[in-house]
Coordinates of C-alpha atoms and ligand atoms in Angstrom, one line a residue:
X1 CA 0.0 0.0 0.0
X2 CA 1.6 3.2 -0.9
X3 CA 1.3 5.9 1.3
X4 CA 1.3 8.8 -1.8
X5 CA -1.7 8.3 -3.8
X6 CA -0.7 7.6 -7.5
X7 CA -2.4 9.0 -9.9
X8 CA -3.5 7.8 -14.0
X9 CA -2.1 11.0 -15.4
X10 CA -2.1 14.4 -15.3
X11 CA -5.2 15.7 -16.8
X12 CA -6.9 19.2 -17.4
X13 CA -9.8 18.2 -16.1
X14 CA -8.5 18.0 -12.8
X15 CA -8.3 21.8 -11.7
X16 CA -8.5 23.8 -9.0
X17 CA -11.8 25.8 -9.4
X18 CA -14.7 24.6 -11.3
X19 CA -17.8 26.7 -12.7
X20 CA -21.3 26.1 -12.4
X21 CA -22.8 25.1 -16.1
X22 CA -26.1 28.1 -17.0
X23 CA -27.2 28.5 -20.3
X24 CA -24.2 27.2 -22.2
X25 CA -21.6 28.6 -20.3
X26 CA -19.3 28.5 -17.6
X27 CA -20.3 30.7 -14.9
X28 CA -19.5 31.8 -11.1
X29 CA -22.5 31.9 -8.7
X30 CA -24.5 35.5 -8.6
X31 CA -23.3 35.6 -5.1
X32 CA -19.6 34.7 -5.4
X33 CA -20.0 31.6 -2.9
X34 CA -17.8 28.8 -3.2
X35 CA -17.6 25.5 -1.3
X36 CA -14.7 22.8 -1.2
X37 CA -14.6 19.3 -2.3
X38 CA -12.8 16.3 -0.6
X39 CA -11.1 13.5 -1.1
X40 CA -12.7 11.3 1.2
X41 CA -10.1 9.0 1.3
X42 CA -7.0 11.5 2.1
X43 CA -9.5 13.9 3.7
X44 CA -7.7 16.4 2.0
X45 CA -9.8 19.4 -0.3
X46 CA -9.0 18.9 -3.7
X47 CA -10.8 22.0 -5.5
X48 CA -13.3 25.1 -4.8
X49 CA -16.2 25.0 -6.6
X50 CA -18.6 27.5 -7.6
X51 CA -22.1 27.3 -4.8
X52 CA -25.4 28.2 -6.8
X53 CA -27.7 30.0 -4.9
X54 CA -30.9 30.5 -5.4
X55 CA -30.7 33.0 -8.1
X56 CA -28.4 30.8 -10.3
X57 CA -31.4 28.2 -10.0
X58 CA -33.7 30.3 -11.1
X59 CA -31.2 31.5 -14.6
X60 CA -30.9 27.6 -14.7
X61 CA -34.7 27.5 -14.9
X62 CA -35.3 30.5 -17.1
X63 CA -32.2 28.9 -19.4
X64 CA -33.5 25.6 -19.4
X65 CA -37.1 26.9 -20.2
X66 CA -36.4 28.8 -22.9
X67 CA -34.4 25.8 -24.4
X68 CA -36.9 24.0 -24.5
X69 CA -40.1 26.8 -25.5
X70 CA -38.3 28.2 -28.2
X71 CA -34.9 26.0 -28.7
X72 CA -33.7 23.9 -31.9
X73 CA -32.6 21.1 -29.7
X74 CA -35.9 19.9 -29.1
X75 CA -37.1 20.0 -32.7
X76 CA -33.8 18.6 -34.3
X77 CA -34.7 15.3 -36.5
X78 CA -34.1 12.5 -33.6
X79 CA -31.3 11.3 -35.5
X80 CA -29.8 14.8 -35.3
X81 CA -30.1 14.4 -31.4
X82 CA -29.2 10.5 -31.2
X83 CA -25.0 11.9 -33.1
X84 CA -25.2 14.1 -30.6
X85 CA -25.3 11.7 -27.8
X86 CA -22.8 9.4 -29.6
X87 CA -20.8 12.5 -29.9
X88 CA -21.0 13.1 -26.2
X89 CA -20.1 9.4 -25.1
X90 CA -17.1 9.6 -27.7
X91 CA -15.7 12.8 -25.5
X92 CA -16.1 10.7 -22.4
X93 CA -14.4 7.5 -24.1
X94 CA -11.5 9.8 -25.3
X95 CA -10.7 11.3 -21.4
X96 CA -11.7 7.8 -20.3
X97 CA -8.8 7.8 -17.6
X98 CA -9.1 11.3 -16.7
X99 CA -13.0 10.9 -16.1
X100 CA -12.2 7.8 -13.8
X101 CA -9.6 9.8 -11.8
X102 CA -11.5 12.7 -11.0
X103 CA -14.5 10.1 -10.1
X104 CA -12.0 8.5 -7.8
X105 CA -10.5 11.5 -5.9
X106 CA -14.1 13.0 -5.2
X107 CA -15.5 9.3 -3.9
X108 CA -12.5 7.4 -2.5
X109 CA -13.9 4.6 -4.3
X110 CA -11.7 1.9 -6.2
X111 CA -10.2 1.9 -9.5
X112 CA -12.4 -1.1 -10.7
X113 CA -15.7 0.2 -9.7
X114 CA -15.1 4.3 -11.1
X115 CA -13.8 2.4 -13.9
X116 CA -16.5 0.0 -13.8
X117 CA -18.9 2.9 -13.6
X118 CA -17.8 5.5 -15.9
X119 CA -17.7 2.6 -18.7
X120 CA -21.6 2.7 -17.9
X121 CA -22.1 6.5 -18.1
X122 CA -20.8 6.1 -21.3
X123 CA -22.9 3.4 -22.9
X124 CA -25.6 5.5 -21.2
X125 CA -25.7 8.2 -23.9
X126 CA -25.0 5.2 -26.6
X127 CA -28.3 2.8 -25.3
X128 CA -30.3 5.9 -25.3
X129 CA -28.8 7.5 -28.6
X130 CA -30.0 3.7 -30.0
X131 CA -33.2 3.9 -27.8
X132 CA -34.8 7.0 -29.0
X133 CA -34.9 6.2 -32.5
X134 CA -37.3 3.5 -32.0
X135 CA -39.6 5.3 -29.1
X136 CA -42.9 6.4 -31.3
X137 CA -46.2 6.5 -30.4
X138 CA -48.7 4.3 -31.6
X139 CA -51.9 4.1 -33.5
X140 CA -54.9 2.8 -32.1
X141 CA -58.1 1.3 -33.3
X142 CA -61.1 3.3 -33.4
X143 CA -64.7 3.2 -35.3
X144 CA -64.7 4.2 -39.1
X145 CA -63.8 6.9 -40.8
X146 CA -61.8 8.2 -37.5
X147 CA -58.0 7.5 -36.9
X148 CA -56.2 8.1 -33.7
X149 CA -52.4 8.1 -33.1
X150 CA -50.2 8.8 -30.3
X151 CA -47.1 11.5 -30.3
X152 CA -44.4 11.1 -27.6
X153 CA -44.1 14.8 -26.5
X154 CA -40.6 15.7 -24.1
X155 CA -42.1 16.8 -20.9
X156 CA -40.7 19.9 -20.7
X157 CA -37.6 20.9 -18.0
X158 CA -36.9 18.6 -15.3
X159 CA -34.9 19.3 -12.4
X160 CA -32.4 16.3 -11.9
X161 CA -31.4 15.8 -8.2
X162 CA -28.5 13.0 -7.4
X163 CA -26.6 11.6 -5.0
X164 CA -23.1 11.2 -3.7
X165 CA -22.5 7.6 -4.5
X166 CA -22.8 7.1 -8.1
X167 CA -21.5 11.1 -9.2
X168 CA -21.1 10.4 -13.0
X169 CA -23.6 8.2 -13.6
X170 CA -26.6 8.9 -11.7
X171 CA -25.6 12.4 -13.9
X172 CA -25.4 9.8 -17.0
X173 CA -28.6 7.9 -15.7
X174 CA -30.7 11.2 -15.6
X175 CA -29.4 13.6 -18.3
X176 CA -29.3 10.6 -21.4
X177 CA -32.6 9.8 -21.4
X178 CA -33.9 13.4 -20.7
X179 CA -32.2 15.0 -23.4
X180 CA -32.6 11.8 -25.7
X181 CA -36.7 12.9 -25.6
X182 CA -35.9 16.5 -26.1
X183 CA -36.3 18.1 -22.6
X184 CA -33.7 20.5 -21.1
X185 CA -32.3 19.5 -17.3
X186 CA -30.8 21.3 -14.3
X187 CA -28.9 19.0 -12.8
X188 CA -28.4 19.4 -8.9
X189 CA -25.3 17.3 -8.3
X190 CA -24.8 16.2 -4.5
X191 CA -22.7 18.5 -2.8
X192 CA -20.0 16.1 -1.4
X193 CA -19.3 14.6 -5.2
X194 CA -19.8 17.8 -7.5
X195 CA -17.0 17.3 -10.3
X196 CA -17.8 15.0 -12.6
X197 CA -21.4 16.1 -13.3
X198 CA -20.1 19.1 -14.0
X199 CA -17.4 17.5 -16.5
X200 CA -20.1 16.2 -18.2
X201 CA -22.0 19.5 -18.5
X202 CA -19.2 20.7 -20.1
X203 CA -18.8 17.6 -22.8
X204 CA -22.5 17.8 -23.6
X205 CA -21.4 21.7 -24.5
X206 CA -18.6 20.0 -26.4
X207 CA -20.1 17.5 -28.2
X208 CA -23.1 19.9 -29.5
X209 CA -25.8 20.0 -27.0
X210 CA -27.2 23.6 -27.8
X211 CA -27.2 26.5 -24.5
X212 CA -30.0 25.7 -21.7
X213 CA -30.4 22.2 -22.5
X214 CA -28.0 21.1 -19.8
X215 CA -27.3 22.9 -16.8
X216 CA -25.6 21.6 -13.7
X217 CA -25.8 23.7 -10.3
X218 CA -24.0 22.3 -7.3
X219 CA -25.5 23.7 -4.4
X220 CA -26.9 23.1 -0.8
X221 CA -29.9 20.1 -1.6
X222 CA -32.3 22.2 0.8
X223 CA -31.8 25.4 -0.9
X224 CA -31.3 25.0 -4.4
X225 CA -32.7 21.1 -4.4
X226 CA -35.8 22.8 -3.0
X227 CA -35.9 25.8 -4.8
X228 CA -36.6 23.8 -8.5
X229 CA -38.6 20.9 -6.4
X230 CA -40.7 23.9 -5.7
X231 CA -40.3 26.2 -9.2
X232 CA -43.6 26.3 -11.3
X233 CA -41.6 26.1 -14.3
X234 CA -40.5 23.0 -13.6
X235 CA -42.4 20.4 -14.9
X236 CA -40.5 17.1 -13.6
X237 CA -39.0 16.3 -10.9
X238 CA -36.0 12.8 -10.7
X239 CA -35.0 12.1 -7.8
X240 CA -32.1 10.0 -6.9
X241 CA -31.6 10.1 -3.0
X242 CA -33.0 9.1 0.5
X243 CA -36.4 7.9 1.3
X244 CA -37.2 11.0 3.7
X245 CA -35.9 13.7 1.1
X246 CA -37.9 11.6 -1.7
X247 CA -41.2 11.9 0.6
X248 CA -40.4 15.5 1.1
X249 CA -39.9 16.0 -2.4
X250 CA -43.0 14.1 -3.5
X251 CA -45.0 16.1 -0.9
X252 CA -43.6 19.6 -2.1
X253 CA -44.1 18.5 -6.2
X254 CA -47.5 18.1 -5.6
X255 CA -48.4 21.8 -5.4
X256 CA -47.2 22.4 -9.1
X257 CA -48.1 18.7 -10.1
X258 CA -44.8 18.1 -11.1
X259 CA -44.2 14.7 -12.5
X260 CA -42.2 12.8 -10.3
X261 CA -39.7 9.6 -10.2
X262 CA -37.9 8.6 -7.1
X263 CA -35.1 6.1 -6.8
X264 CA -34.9 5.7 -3.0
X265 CA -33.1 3.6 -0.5
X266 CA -32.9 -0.2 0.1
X267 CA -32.0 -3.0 2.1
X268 CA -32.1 -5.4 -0.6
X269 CA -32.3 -9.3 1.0
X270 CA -30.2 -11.7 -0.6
X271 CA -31.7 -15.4 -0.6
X272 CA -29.0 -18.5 -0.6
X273 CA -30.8 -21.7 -0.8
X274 CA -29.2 -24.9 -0.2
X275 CA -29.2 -26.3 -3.9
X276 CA -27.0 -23.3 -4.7
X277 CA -23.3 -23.1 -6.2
X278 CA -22.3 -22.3 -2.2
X279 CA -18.6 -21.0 -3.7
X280 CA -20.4 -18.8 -6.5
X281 CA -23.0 -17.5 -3.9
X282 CA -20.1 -16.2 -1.9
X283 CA -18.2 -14.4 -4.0
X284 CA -21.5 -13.1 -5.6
X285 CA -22.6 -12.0 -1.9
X286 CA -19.7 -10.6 -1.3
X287 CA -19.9 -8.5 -4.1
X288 CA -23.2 -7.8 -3.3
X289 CA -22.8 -6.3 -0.3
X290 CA -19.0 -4.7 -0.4
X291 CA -19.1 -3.2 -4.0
X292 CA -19.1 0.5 -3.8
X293 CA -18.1 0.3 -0.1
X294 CA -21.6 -0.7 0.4
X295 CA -22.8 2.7 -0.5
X296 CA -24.9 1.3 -3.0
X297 CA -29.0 1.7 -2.7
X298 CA -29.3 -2.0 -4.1
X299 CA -26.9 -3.4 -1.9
X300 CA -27.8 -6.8 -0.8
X301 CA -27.7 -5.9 3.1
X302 CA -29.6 -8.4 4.1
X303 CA -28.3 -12.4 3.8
X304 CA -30.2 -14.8 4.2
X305 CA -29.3 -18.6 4.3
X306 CA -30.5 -22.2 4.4
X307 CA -30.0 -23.2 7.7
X308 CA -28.2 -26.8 6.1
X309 CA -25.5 -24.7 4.0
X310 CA -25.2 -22.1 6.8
X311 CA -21.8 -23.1 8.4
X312 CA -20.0 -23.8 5.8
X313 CA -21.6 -20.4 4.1
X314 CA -20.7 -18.4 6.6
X315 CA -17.0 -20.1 7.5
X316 CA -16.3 -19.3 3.5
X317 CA -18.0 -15.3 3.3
X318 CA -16.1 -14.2 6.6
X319 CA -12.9 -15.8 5.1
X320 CA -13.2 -13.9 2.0
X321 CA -14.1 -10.8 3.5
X322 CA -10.8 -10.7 5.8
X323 CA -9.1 -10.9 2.3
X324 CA -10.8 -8.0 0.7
X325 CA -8.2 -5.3 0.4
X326 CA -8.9 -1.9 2.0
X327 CA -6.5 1.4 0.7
X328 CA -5.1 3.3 -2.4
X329 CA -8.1 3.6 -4.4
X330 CA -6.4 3.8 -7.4
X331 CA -4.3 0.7 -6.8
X332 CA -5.5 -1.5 -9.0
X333 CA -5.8 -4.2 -6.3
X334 CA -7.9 -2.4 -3.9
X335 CA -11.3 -4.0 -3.1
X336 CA -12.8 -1.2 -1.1
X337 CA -12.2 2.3 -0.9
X338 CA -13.2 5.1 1.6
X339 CA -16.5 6.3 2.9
X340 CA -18.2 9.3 1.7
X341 CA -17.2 11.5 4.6
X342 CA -17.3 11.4 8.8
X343 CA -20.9 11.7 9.1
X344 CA -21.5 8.6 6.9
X345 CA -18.4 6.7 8.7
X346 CA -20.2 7.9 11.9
X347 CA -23.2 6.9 10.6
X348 CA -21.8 3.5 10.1
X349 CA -20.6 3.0 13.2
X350 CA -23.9 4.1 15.2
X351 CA -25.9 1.0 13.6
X352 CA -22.5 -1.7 14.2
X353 CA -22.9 -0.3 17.8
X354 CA -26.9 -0.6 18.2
X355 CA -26.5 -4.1 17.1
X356 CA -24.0 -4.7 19.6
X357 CA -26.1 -3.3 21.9
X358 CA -28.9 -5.6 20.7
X359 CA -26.9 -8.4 21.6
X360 CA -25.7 -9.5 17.5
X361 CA -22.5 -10.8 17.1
X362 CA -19.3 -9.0 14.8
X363 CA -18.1 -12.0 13.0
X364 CA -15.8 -9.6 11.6
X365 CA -14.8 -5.9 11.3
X366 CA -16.7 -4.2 13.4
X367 CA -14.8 -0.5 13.4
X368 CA -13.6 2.3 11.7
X369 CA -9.8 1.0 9.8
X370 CA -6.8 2.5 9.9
X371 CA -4.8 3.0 6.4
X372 CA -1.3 3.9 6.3
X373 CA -1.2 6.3 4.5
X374 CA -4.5 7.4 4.4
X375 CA -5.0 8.3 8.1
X376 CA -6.7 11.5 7.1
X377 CA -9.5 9.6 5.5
X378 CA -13.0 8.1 6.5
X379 CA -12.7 4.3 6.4
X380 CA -14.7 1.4 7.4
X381 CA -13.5 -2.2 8.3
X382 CA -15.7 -4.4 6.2
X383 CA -18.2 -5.6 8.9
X384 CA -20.6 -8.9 9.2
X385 CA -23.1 -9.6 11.7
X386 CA -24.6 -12.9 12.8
X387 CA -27.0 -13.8 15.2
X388 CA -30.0 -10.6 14.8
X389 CA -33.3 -10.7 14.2
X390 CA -36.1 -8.5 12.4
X391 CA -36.3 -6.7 15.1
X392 CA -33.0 -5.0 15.3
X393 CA -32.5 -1.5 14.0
X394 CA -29.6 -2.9 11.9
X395 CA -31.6 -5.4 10.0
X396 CA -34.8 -2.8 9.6
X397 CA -33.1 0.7 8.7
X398 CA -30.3 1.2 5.4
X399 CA -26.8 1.5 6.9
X400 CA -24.8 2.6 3.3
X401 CA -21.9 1.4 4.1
X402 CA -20.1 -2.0 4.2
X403 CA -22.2 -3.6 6.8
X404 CA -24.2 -7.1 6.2
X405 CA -26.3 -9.1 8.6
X406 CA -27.0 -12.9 8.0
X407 CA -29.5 -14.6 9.2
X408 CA -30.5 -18.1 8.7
X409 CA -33.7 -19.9 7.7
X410 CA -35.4 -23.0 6.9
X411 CA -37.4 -23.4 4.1
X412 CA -38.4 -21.4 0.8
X413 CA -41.7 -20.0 2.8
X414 CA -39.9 -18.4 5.1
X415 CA -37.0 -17.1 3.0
X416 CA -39.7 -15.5 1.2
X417 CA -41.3 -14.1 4.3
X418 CA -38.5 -12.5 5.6
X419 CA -37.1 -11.5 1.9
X420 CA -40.4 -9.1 1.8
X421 CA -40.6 -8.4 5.8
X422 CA -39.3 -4.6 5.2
X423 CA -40.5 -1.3 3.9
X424 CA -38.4 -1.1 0.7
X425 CA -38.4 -2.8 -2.1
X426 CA -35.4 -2.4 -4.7
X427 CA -32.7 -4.9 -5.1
X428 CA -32.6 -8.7 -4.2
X429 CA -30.9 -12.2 -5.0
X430 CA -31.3 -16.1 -5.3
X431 CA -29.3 -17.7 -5.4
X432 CA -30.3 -21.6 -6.2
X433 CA -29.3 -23.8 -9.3
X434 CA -32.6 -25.3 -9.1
X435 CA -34.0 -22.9 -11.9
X436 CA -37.7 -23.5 -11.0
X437 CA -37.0 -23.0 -7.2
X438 CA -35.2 -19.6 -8.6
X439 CA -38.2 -18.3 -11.1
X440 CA -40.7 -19.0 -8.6
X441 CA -39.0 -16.9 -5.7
X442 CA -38.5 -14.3 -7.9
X443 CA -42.0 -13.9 -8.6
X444 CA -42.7 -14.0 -5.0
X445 CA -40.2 -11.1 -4.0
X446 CA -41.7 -7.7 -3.9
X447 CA -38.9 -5.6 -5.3
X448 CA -38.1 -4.0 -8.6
X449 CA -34.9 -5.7 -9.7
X450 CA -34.3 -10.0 -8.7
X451 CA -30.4 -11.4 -9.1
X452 CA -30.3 -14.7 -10.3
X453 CA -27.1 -16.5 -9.3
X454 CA -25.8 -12.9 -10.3
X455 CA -23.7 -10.5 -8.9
X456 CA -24.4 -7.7 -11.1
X457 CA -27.8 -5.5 -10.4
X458 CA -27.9 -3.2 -14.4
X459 CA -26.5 -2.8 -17.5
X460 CA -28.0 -0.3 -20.1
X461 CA -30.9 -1.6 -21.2
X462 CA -32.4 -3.3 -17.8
X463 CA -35.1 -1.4 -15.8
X464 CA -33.9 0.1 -12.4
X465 CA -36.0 1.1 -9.8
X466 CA -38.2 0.0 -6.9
X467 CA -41.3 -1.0 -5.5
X468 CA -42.9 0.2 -2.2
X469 CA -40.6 2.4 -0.1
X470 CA -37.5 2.5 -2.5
X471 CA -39.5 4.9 -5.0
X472 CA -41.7 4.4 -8.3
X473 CA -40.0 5.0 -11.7
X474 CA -37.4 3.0 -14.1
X475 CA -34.3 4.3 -15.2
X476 CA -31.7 3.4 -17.4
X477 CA -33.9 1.3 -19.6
X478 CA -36.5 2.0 -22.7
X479 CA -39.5 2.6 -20.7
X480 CA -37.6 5.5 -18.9
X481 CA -38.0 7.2 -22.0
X482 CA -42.1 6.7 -21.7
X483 CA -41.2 9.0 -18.0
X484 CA -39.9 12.0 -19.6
X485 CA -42.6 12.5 -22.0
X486 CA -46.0 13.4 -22.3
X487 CA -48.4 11.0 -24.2
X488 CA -50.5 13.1 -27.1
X489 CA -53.9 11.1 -28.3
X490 CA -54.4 12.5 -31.5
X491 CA -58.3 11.6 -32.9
X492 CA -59.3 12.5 -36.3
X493 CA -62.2 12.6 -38.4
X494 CA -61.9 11.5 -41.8
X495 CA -65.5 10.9 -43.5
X496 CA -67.1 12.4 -46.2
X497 CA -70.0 14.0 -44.6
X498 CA -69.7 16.4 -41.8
X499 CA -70.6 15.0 -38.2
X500 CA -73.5 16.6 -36.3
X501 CA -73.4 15.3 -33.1
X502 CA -75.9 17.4 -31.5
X503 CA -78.8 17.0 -34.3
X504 CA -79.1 20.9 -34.5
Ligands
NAP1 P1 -29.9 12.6 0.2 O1 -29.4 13.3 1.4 O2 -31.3 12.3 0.0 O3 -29.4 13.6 -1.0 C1 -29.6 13.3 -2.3 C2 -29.6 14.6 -3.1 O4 -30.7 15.4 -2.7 C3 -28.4 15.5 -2.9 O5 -28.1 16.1 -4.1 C4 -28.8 16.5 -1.8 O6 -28.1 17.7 -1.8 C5 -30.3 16.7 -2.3 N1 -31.2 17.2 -1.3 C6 -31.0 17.2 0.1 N2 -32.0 17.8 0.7 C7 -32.9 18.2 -0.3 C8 -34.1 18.9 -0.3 N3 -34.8 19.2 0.9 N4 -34.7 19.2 -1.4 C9 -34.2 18.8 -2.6 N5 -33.0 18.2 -2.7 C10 -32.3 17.8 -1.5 O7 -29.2 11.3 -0.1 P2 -27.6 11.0 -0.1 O8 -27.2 10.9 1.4 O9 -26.9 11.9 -0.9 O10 -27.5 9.6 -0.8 C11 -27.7 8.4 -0.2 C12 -29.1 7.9 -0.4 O11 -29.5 7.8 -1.7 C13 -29.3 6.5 0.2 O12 -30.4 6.5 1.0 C14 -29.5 5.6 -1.0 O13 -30.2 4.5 -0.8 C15 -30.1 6.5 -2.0 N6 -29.8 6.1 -3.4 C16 -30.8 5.5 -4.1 C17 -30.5 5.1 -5.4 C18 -31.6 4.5 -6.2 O14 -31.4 4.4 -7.4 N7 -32.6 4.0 -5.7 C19 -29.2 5.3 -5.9 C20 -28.3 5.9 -5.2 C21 -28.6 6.4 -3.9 P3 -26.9 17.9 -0.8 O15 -25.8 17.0 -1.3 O16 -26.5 19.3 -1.0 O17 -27.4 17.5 0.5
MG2 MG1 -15.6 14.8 -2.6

């Protein structure tokens, strides 16, 4: 582990001070405010970066709006619109490294996972430049001598609000398809992660994307997050966040009738039954739960297995989670990086405590780490609990970090029992090579995305979202597209011989 954190390569897109993104330019805030970013895991400030107020919200509004009332973008020929999102992921491929390095100094996460995810951002644009072209309306059968057809109509400007976990492409997951359709977007970035959404303000500018369309305004979530939830010339509202700021939002959008989507929180069970590939389950748990330093909302939290396998099971995950490799985020054999920042590692550390206190066992971790090296950052030993029950606070509430419980059980009923004993309702897993066993639990499950004897939660293409308390909406898939537009029934007359409904 080296105690100076390397870096890919010197790039101009790591800087010292970045702008805020209004109406096709780079601009400071109307108020001169600035706020620093951190490396979370050096702790040390890596750049300023411009703080919108209120005002700049409403320019990114008034930018945005008259993008899309009186605009080109919206009216370009789709095709003219679908090079211009190949055109943007080509930027992104060509600063590949640079992208990953910036993601990686503002998260403290790994090299494989900013790689992992910036590689996704990317085929974001492409799936949607692909997508669009086929997204139409339809025609529909009516009597005689009428015809009705459908337009797909953009929506209008959507405020874009997202979290500190995925930076670039929760950015990607909300600007592709929005812009794809038409609309124009002020993106709120979170304020702990603020530099790569920006970056990719600034390649949508490069690649094409005409003034207003894309905005990005990093500022304080309860002022400037608020402020568009809140703006009547707004007309959608994307949420990617907590489940109490997604109420709040949902509450505060209803006074304009915004149209809303949420992605919430999770605490996503994973199922192991005893049919299943025990070694593959492992490493597949494993990943479920410790990618992303468990700052993932489908993070598979909660594991659940068949009492017969359950020893060996849980002999072979603690094993493997001793070996996962903690440090250097950009060395390329680090499994987990940093936290976000004290509050989350504290955070962390409140719910490993109340399950003490509850009377769970650590089987291992357990505590904030210690890097050499990195002693200024915020780092969490990767932590498994045995021996809890539904009751505890650390089985019920989202921890975000790298934190599992596991928790046995007998038979399929019950798995499924527990599986759905929660109030959210985003990620899951089986895992069980009996492939009827497997398609009939994941029916049962009430959550938006199942894992079958997979590790891996999305690519482009497959619908993300979640079902009860974990938000309503589908991203990153075609029928996102259907969520940032209006549908237009267009009925016509055609017959020969005027109507004369009323008999007059
Ligand atoms: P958060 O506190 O809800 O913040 C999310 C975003 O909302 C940030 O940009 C934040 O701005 C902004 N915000 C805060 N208060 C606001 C308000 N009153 N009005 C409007 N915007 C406001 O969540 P977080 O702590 O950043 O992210 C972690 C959470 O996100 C977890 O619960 C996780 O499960 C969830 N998540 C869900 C998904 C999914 O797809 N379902 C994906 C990723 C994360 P500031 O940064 O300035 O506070
Ligand atoms: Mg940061």
């Amino acid at each position: 582990m080296s105690a100076q954190q390397t870096t890919l390569e010197t790039t101009s897109l790591k800087r010292d001070y970045y702008h805020l993104i209004i109406n096709g330019e780079k601009v400071e805030s109307s108020n001169n405010n600035v706020f620093e970013t951190v490396n979370p895991a050096t702790g040390q400030i890596i750049a300023r970066v411009a703080k919108a107020s209120q005002e700049d919200a409403e320019r990114a509004v008034t930018a945005a709006r008259e993008a899309f009332d009186h605009g080109k973008w919206r009216k370009y020929p789709i095709n003219r619109r679908a090079q211009t999102m190949n055109k943007i992921a080509s930027i992104m491929r060509s600063r590949f490294n640079e992208i990953v390095e910036l993601e990686i100094l503002d998260t403290g996460k790994s090299l494989h996972a900013a790689q992992g995810q910036v590689t996704q951002a990317i085929e974001d644009f492409e799936f949607y430049a692909g997508a669009i072209v086929g997204h139409r309306g339809s025609v529909n059968n009516v009597p005689g001598q009428f015809h009705n057809y459908t337009e797909k109509e953009a929506v209008g400007v959507c405020a874009q609000i997202i979290p500190w976990n995925y930076p670039l492409m929760m950015a990607a997951w909300k600007i592709a398809p929005a812009i794809a359709v038409g609309c124009s977007v002020v993106v709120k970035p979170a304020s702990l992660t603020p530099l790569t959404a920006i970056i990719l303000g600034e390649i949508c500018l490069e690649a094409g994307v005409p003034a207003g369309v894309v905005n990005i305004i990093p500022g304080s979530g309860s002022e400037v997050g608020n402020y568009l939830v809140e703006h009547p010339k707004v007309d959608k509202v994307a949420f990617t966040g907590s489940t109490p700021i997604g109420k709040d939002i949902m509450g505060k959008a209803s006074q304009t009738l915004k149209r809303v989507t949420l992605e919430l929180g999770g605490k996503s069970p994973n199922l192991v039954f005893e049919d299943a590939d025990v070694d593959a389950a492992v490493d597949g748990s494993l990943f479920g739960i410790f990618y992303n330093t468990g700052q993932s909302c489908e993070a598979r939290s909660r594991l659940y297995v068949h009492e017969d396998i359950y020893d060996e099971f849980v002999e072979k995950f603690v094993e493997k989670t001793k070996k996962l490799q903690l440090g250097d985020p950009f060395d390329k054999s680090t499994h987990v990086g940093s936290i976000i920042d004290q509050g989350q590692l504290d955070v962390i550390d409140g719910y490993v405590k109340s399950a003490i206190e509850d009377g769970a066992d650590i089987l291992t971790g357990g505590k904030p780490a210690q890097i050499e090296g990195f002693e200024g950052g915020f780092w969490y030993e990767p932590t498994v609990i045995a021996n809890v029950n539904h009751d505890m606070t650390v089985v019920k509430e989202e921890i975000f970090g790298p934190v599992v419980v596991i928790m046995k059980f007998k038979d399929e009923k019950e798995a499924i029992r527990l599986a759905n004993d929660t109030e959210f309702g985003l990620g899951s897993a089986v895992w069980s090579k009996d492939g009827a066993r497997a398609t009939r639990v994941a029916n049962l499950i009430q959550a938006g995305i199942v894992m079958v004897n997979c590790p891996f939660s999305a690519f482009p293409g497959t619908p993300f979202g979640g079902y009860k308390q974990s938000g309503f909406g589908r991203e990153l898939c075609i029928e996102t597209l259907d969520l940032y537009t209006e549908t237009k029934s267009i009925l016509s007359y055609y017959g020969s011989r005027p109507l004369n409904p009323f008999g007059l």
